[in-house]
PDB file of C-alpha atoms in Angstrom:
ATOM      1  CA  UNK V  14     -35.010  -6.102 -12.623  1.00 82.00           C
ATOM      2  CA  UNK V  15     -35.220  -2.337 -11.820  1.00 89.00           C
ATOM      3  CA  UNK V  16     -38.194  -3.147  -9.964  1.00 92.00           C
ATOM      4  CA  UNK V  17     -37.140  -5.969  -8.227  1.00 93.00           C
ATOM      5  CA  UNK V  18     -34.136  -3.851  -6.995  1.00 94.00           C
ATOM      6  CA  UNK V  19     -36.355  -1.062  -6.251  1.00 96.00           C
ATOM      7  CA  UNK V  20     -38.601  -3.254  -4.028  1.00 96.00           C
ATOM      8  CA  UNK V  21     -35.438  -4.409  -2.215  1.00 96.00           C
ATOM      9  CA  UNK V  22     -34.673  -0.902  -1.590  1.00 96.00           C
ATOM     10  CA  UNK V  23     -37.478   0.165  -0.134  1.00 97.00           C
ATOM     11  CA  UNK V  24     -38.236  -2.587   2.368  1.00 96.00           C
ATOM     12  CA  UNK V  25     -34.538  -2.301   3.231  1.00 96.00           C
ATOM     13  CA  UNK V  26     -35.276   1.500   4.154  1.00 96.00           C
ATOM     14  CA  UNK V  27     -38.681   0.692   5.874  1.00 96.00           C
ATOM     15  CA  UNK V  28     -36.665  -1.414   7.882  1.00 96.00           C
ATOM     16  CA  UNK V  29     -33.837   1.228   8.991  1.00 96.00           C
ATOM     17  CA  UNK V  30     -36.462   3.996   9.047  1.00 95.00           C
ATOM     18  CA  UNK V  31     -38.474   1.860  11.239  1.00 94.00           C
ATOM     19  CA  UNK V  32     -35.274   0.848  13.685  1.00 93.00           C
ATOM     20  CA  UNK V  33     -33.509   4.546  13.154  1.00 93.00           C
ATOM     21  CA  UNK V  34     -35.762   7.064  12.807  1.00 94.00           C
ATOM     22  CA  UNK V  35     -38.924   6.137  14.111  1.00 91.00           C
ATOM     23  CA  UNK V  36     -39.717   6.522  18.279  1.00 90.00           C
ATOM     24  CA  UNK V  37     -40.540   4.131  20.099  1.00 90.00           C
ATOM     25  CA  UNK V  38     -44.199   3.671  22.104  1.00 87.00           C
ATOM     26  CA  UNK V  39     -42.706   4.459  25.751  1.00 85.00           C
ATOM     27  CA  UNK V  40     -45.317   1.700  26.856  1.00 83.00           C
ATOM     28  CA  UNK V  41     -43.261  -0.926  24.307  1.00 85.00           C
ATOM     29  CA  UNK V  42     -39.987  -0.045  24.442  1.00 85.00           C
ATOM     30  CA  UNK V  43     -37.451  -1.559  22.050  1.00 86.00           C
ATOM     31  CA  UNK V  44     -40.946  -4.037  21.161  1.00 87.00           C
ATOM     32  CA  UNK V  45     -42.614  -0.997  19.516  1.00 89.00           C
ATOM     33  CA  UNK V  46     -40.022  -2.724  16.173  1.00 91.00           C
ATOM     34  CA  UNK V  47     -42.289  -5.906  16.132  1.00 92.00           C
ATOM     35  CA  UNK V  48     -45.737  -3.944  14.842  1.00 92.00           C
ATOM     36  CA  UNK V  49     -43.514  -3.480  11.610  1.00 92.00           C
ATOM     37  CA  UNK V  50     -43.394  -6.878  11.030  1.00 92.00           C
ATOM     38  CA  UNK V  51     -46.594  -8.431  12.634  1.00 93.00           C
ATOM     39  CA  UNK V  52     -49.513  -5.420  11.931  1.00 91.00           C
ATOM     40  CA  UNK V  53     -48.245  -5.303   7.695  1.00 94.00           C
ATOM     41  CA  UNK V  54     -48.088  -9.329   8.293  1.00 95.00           C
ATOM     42  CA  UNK V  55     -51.924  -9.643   9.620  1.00 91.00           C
ATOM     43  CA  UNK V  56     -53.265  -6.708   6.810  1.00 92.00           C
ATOM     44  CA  UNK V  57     -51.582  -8.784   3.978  1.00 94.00           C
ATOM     45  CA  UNK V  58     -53.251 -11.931   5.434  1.00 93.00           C
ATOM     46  CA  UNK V  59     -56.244 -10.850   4.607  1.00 91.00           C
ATOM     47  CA  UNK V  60     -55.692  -9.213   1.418  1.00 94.00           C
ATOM     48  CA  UNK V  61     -54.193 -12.616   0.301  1.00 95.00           C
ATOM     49  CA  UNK V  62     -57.295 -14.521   1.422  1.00 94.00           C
ATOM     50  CA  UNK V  63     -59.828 -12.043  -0.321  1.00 94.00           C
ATOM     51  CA  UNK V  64     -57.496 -12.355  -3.084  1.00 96.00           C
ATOM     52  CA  UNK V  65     -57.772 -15.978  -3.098  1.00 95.00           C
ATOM     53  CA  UNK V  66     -61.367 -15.656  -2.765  1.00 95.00           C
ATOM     54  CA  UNK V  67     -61.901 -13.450  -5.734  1.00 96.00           C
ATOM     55  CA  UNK V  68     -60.102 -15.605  -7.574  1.00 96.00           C
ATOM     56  CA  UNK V  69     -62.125 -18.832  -6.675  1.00 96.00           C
ATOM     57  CA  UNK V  70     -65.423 -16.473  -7.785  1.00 96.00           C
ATOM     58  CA  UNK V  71     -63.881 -15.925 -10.894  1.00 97.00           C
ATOM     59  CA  UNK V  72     -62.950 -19.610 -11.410  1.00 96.00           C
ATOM     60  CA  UNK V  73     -66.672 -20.300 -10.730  1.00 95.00           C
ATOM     61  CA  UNK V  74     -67.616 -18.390 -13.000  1.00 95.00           C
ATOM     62  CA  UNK V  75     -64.995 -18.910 -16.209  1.00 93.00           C
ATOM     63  CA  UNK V  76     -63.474 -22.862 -15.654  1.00 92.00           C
ATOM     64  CA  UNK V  77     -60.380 -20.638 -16.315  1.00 91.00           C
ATOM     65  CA  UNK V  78     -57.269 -23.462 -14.387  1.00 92.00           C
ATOM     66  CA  UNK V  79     -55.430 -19.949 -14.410  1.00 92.00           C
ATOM     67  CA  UNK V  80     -57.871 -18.593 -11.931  1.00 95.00           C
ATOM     68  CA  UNK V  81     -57.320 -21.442  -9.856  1.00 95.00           C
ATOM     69  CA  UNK V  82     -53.648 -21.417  -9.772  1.00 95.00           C
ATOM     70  CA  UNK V  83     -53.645 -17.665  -8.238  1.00 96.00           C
ATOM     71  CA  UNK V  84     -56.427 -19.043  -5.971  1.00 96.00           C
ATOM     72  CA  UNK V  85     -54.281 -21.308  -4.681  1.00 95.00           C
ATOM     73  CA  UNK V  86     -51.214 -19.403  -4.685  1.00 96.00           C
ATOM     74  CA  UNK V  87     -52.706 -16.851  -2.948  1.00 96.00           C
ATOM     75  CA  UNK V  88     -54.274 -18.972  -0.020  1.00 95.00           C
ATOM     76  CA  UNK V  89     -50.601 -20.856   0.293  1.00 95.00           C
ATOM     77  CA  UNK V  90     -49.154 -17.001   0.970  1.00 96.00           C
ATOM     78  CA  UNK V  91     -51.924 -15.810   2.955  1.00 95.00           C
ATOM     79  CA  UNK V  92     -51.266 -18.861   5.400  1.00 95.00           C
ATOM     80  CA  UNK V  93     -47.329 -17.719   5.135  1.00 96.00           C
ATOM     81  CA  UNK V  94     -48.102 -14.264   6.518  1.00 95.00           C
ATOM     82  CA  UNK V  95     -50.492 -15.483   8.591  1.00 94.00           C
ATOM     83  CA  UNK V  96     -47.820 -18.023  10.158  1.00 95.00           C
ATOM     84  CA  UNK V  97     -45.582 -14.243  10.409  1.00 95.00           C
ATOM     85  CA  UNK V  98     -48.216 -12.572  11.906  1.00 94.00           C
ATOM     86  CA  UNK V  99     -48.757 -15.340  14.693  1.00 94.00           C
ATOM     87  CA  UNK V 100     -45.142 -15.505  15.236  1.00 94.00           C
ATOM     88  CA  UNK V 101     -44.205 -12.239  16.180  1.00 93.00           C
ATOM     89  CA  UNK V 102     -47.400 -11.681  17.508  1.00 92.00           C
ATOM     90  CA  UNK V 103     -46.491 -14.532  19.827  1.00 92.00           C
ATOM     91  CA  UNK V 104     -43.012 -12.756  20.599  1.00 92.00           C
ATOM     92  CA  UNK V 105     -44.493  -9.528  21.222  1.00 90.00           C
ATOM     93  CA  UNK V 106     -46.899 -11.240  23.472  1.00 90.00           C
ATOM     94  CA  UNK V 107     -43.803 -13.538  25.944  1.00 91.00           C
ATOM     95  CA  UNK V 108     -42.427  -9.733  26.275  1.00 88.00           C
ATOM     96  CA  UNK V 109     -45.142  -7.456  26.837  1.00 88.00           C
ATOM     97  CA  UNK V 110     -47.872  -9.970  28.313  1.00 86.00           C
ATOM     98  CA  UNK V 111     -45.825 -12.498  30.145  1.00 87.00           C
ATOM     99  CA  UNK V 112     -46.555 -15.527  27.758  1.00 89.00           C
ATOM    100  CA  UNK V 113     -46.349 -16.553  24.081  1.00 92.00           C
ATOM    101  CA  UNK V 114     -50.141 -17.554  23.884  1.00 89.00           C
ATOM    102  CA  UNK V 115     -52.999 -16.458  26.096  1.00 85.00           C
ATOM    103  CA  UNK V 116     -56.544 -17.207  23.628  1.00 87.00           C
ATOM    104  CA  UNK V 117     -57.073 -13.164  23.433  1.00 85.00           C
ATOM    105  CA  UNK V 118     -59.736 -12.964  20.982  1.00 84.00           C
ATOM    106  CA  UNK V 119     -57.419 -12.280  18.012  1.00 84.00           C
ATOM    107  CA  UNK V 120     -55.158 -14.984  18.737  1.00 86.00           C
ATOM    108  CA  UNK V 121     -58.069 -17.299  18.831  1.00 87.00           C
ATOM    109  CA  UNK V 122     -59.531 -15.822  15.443  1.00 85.00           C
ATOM    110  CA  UNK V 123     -56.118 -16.324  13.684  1.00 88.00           C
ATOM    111  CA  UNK V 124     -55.670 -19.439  15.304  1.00 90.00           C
ATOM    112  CA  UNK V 125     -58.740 -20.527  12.960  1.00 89.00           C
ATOM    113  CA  UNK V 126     -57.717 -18.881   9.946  1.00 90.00           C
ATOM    114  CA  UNK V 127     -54.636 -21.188  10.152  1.00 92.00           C
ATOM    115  CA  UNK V 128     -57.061 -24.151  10.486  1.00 93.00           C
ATOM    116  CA  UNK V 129     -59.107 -22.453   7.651  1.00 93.00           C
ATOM    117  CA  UNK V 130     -56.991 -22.158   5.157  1.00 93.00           C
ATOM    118  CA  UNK V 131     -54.673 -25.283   6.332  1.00 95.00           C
ATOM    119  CA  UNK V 132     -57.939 -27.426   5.742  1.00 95.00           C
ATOM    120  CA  UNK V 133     -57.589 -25.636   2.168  1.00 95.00           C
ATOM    121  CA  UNK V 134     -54.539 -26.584   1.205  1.00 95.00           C
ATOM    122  CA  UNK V 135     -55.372 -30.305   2.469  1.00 96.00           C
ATOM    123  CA  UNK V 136     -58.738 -30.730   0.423  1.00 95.00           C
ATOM    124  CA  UNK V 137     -56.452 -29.357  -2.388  1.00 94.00           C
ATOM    125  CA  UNK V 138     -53.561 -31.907  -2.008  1.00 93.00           C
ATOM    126  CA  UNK V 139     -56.312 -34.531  -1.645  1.00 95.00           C
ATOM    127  CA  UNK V 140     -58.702 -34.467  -4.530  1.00 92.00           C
ATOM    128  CA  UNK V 141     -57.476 -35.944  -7.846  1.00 89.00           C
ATOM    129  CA  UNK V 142     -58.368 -34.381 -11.243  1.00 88.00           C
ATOM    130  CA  UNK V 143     -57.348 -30.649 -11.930  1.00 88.00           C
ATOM    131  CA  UNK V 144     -61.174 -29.345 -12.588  1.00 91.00           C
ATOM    132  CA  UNK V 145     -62.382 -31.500  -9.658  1.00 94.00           C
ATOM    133  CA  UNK V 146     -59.701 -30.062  -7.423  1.00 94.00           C
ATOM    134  CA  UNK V 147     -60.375 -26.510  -8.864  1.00 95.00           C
ATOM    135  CA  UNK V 148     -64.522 -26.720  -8.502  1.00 95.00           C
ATOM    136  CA  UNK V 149     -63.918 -28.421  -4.807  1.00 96.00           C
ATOM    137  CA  UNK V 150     -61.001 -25.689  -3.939  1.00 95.00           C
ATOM    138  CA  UNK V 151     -62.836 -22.580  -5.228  1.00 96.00           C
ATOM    139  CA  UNK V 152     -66.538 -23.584  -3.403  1.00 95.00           C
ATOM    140  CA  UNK V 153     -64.382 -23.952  -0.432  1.00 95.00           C
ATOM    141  CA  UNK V 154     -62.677 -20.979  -0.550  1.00 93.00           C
ATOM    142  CA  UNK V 155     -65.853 -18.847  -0.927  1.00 92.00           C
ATOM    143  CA  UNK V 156     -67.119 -20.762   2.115  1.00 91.00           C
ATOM    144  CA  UNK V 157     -64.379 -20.123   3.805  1.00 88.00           C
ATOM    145  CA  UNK V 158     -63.559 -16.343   3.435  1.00 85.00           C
ATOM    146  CA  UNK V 159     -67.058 -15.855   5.033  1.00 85.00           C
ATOM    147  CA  UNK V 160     -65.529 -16.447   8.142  1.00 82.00           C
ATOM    148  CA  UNK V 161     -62.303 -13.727   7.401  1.00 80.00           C
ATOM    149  CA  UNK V 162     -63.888 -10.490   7.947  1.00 78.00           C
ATOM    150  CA  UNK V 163     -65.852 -11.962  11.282  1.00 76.00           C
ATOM    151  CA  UNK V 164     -62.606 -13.379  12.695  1.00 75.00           C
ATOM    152  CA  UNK V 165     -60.453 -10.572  11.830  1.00 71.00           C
ATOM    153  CA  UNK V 166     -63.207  -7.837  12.696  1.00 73.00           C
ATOM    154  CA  UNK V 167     -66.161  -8.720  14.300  1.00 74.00           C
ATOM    155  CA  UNK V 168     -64.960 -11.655  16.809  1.00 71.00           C
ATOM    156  CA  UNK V 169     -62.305  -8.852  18.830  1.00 68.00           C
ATOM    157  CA  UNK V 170     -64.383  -6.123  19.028  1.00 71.00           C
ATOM    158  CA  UNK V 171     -66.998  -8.263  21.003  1.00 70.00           C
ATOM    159  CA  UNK V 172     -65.304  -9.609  23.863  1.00 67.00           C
ATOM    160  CA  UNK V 173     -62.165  -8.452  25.800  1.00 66.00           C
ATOM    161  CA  UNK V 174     -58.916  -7.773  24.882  1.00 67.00           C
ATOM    162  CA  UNK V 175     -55.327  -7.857  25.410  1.00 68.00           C
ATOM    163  CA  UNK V 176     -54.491  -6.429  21.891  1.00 71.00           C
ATOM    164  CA  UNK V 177     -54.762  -2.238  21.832  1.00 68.00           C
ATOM    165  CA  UNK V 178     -57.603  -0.230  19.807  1.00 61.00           C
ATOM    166  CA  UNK V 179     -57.248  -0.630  16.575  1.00 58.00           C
ATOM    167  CA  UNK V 180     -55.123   1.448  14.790  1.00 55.00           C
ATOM    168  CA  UNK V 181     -57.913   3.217  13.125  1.00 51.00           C
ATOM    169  CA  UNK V 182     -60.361   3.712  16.463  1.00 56.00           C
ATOM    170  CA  UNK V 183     -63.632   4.261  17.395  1.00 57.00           C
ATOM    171  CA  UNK V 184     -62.904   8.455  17.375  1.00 60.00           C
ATOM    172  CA  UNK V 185     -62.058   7.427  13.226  1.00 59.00           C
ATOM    173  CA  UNK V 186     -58.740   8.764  14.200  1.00 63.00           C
ATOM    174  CA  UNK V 187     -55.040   6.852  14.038  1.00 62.00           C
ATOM    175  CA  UNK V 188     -53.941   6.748  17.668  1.00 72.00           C
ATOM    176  CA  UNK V 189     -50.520   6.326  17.036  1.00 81.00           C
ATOM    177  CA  UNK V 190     -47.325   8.875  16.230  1.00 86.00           C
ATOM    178  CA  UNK V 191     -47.333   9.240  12.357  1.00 90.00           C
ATOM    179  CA  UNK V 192     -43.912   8.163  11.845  1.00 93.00           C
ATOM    180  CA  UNK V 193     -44.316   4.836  12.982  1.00 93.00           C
ATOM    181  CA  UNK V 194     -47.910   4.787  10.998  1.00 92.00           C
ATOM    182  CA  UNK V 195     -45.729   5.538   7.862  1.00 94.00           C
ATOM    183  CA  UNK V 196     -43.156   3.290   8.486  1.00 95.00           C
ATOM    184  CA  UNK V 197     -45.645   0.731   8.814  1.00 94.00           C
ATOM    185  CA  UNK V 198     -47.842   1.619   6.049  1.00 95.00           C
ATOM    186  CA  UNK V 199     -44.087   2.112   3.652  1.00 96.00           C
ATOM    187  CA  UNK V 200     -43.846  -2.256   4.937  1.00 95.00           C
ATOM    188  CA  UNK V 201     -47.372  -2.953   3.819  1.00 96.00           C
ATOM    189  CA  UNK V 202     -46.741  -1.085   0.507  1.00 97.00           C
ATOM    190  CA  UNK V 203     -43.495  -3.304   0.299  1.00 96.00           C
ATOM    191  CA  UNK V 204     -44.878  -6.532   1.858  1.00 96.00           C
ATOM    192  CA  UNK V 205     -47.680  -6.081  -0.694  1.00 96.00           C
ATOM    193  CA  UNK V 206     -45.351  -5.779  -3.642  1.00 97.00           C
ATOM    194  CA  UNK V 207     -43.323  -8.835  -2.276  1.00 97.00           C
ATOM    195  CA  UNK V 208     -46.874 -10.577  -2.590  1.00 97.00           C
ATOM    196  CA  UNK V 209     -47.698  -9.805  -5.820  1.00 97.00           C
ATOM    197  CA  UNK V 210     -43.966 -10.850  -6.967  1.00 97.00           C
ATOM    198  CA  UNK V 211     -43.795 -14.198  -4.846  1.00 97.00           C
ATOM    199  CA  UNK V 212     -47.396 -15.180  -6.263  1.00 97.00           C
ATOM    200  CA  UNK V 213     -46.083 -14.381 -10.160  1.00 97.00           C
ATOM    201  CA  UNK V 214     -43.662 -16.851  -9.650  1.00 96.00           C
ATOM    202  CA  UNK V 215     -45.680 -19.321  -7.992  1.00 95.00           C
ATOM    203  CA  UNK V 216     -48.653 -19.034 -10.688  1.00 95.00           C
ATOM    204  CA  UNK V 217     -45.855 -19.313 -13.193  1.00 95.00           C
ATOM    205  CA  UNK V 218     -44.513 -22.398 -11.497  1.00 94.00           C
ATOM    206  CA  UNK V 219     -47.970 -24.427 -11.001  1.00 92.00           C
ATOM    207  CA  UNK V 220     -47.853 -23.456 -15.148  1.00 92.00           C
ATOM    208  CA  UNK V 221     -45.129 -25.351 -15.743  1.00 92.00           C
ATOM    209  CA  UNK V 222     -45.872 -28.220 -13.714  1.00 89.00           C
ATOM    210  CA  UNK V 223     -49.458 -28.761 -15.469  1.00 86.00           C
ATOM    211  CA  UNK V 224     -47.585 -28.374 -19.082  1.00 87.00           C
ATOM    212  CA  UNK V 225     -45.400 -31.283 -17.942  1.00 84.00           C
ATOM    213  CA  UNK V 226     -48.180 -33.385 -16.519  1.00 79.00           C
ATOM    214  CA  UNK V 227     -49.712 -32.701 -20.069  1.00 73.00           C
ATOM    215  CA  UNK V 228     -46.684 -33.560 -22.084  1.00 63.00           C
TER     216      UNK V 228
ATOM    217  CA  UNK D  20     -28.337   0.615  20.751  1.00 62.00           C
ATOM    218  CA  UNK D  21     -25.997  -2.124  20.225  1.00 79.00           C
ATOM    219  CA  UNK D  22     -29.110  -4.138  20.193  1.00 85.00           C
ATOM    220  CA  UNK D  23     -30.567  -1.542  17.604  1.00 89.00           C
ATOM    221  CA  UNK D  24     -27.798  -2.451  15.127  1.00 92.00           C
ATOM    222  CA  UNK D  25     -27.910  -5.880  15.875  1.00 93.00           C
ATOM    223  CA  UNK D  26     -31.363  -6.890  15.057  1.00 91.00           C
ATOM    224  CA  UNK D  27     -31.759  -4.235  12.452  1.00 93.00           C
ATOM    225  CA  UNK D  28     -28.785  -6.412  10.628  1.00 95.00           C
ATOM    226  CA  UNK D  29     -30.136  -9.782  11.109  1.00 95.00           C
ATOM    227  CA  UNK D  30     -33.545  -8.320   9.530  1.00 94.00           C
ATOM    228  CA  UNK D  31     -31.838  -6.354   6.324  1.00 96.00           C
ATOM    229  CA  UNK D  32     -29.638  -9.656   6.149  1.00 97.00           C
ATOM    230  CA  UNK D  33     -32.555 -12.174   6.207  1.00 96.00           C
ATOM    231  CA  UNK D  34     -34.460 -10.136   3.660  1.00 96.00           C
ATOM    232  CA  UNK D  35     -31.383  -9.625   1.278  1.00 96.00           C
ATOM    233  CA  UNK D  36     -30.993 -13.406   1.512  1.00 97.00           C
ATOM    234  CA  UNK D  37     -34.766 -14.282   0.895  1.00 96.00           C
ATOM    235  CA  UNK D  38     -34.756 -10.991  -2.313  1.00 97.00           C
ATOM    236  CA  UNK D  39     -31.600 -13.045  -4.074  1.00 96.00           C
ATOM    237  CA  UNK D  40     -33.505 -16.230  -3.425  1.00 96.00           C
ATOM    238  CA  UNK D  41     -36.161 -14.899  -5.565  1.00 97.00           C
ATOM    239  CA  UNK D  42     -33.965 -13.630  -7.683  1.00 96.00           C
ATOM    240  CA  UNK D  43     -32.431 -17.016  -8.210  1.00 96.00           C
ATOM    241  CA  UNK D  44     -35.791 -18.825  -8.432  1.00 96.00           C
ATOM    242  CA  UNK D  45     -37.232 -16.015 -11.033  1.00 96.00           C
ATOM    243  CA  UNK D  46     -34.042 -17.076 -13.307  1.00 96.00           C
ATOM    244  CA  UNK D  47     -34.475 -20.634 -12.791  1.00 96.00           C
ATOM    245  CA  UNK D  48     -38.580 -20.499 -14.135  1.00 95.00           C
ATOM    246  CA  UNK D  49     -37.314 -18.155 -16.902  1.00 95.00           C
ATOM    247  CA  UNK D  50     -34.791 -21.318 -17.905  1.00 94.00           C
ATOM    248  CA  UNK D  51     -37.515 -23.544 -17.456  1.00 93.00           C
ATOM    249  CA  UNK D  52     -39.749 -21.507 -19.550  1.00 92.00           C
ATOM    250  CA  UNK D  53     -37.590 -21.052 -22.414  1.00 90.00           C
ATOM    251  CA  UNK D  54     -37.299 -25.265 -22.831  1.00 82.00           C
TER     252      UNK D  54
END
């Protein structure tokens, strides 16, 4: 529990740190608060997908249902953050760009990832048989995660757009004041940690379900 | 500012209420569990 309260702690402070302490962009105004919630949002995205993905690999590899259950898990949170990414991405967009959606290359890309890993959780809830569903799940996850780091990478670098530099940019060099870099590296610490905790319980519960299908 | 302190309580509020949900739904596996 002393974790769990710790964790609370600290995103609580990320958040005050981030709305008290931190300056805002003068190009962004009060909007400068969003990148706390939708830059952490998009990193964990992918960090749940390639964690899905390594999972599926190691399914592949062992038949272990355990594998597949943080697989899953994993791909149902990644499409969470995802779906928190897009939405204050969306916000950030009506205020600073005049409209909630305008197909800038990284809205497009995460647009697809949706699709992606939507499709994922649809093959999932329509195969019967746990090691059918598992086999099916895991060969489609490894497909699919093929198309993460050339959606989330590749895809905005090579046409125009609305979205800044990267954080990290071409000079290798943040481009951004370091207090809000460490406010929003302290949320991805947390928002990682929230991961890890939210997908323990959801392995746990997919556990529990198969040991009363079995019984 | 009055903004400020506005949406920097709806935020710590929706996050304490999503933490105790866990909280909650941690217990509830652990009673499940123990059956």
């Amino acid at each position: 529990m002393l974790l769990r309260m710790l964790l609370f702690a600290w995103i609580a402070a990320a958040l005050i740190a981030g709305f008290l302490w931190a300056p805002l962009v003068p190009v962004l105004g009060d909007t400068t608060r969003v990148f706390y919630f939708h830059f952490p949002a998009a990193l964990l995205t992918c960090v749940a997908f390639g964690w899905s993905t390594l999972h599926s690999v190691l399914y592949l590899a062992r038949r272990d249902l355990a594998h597949d259950a943080q697989a899953a898990g994993a791909a149902e949170l990644g499409l969470l953050f995802c779906v928190v990414a897009t939405l204050s991405g969306s916000l950030w967009a009506k205020a600073m760009w005049g409209s909630y959606w305008n197909w800038d290359p990284r809205e497009t890309s995460i647009f697809f990832l949706m699709l992606i890993y939507g499709a994922y959780l649809a093959l999932r809830s329509a195969v019967d048989g746990e090691a059918r569903r598992a086999r099916l799940a895991a060969i489609y996850s490894c497909v699919a995660f093929v198309a993460v780091p050339f959606l989330i990478f590749v895809v905005p670098r090579l046409y125009f757009s609305l979205h800044p530099e990267p954080v990290l940019n071409a000079r290798g060099k943040p481009d951004i004041d370091p207090r809000i870099l460490l406010v929003a590296a302290a949320m991805f610490a947390g928002e990682t940690a929230l991961f890890a905790w939210m997908l323990a319980l959801r392995v746990r519960v997919a556990r529990l379900a198969r040991a009363r299908e079995g019984a | 500012m009055s903004g400020t302190w506005t949406v920097l309580s709806v935020a710590l509020v929706a996050w304490g209420l999503l933490f105790f949900y866990l909280v909650r739904l941690e217990r509830r596996i652990k009673e499940l569990e123990r059956r």
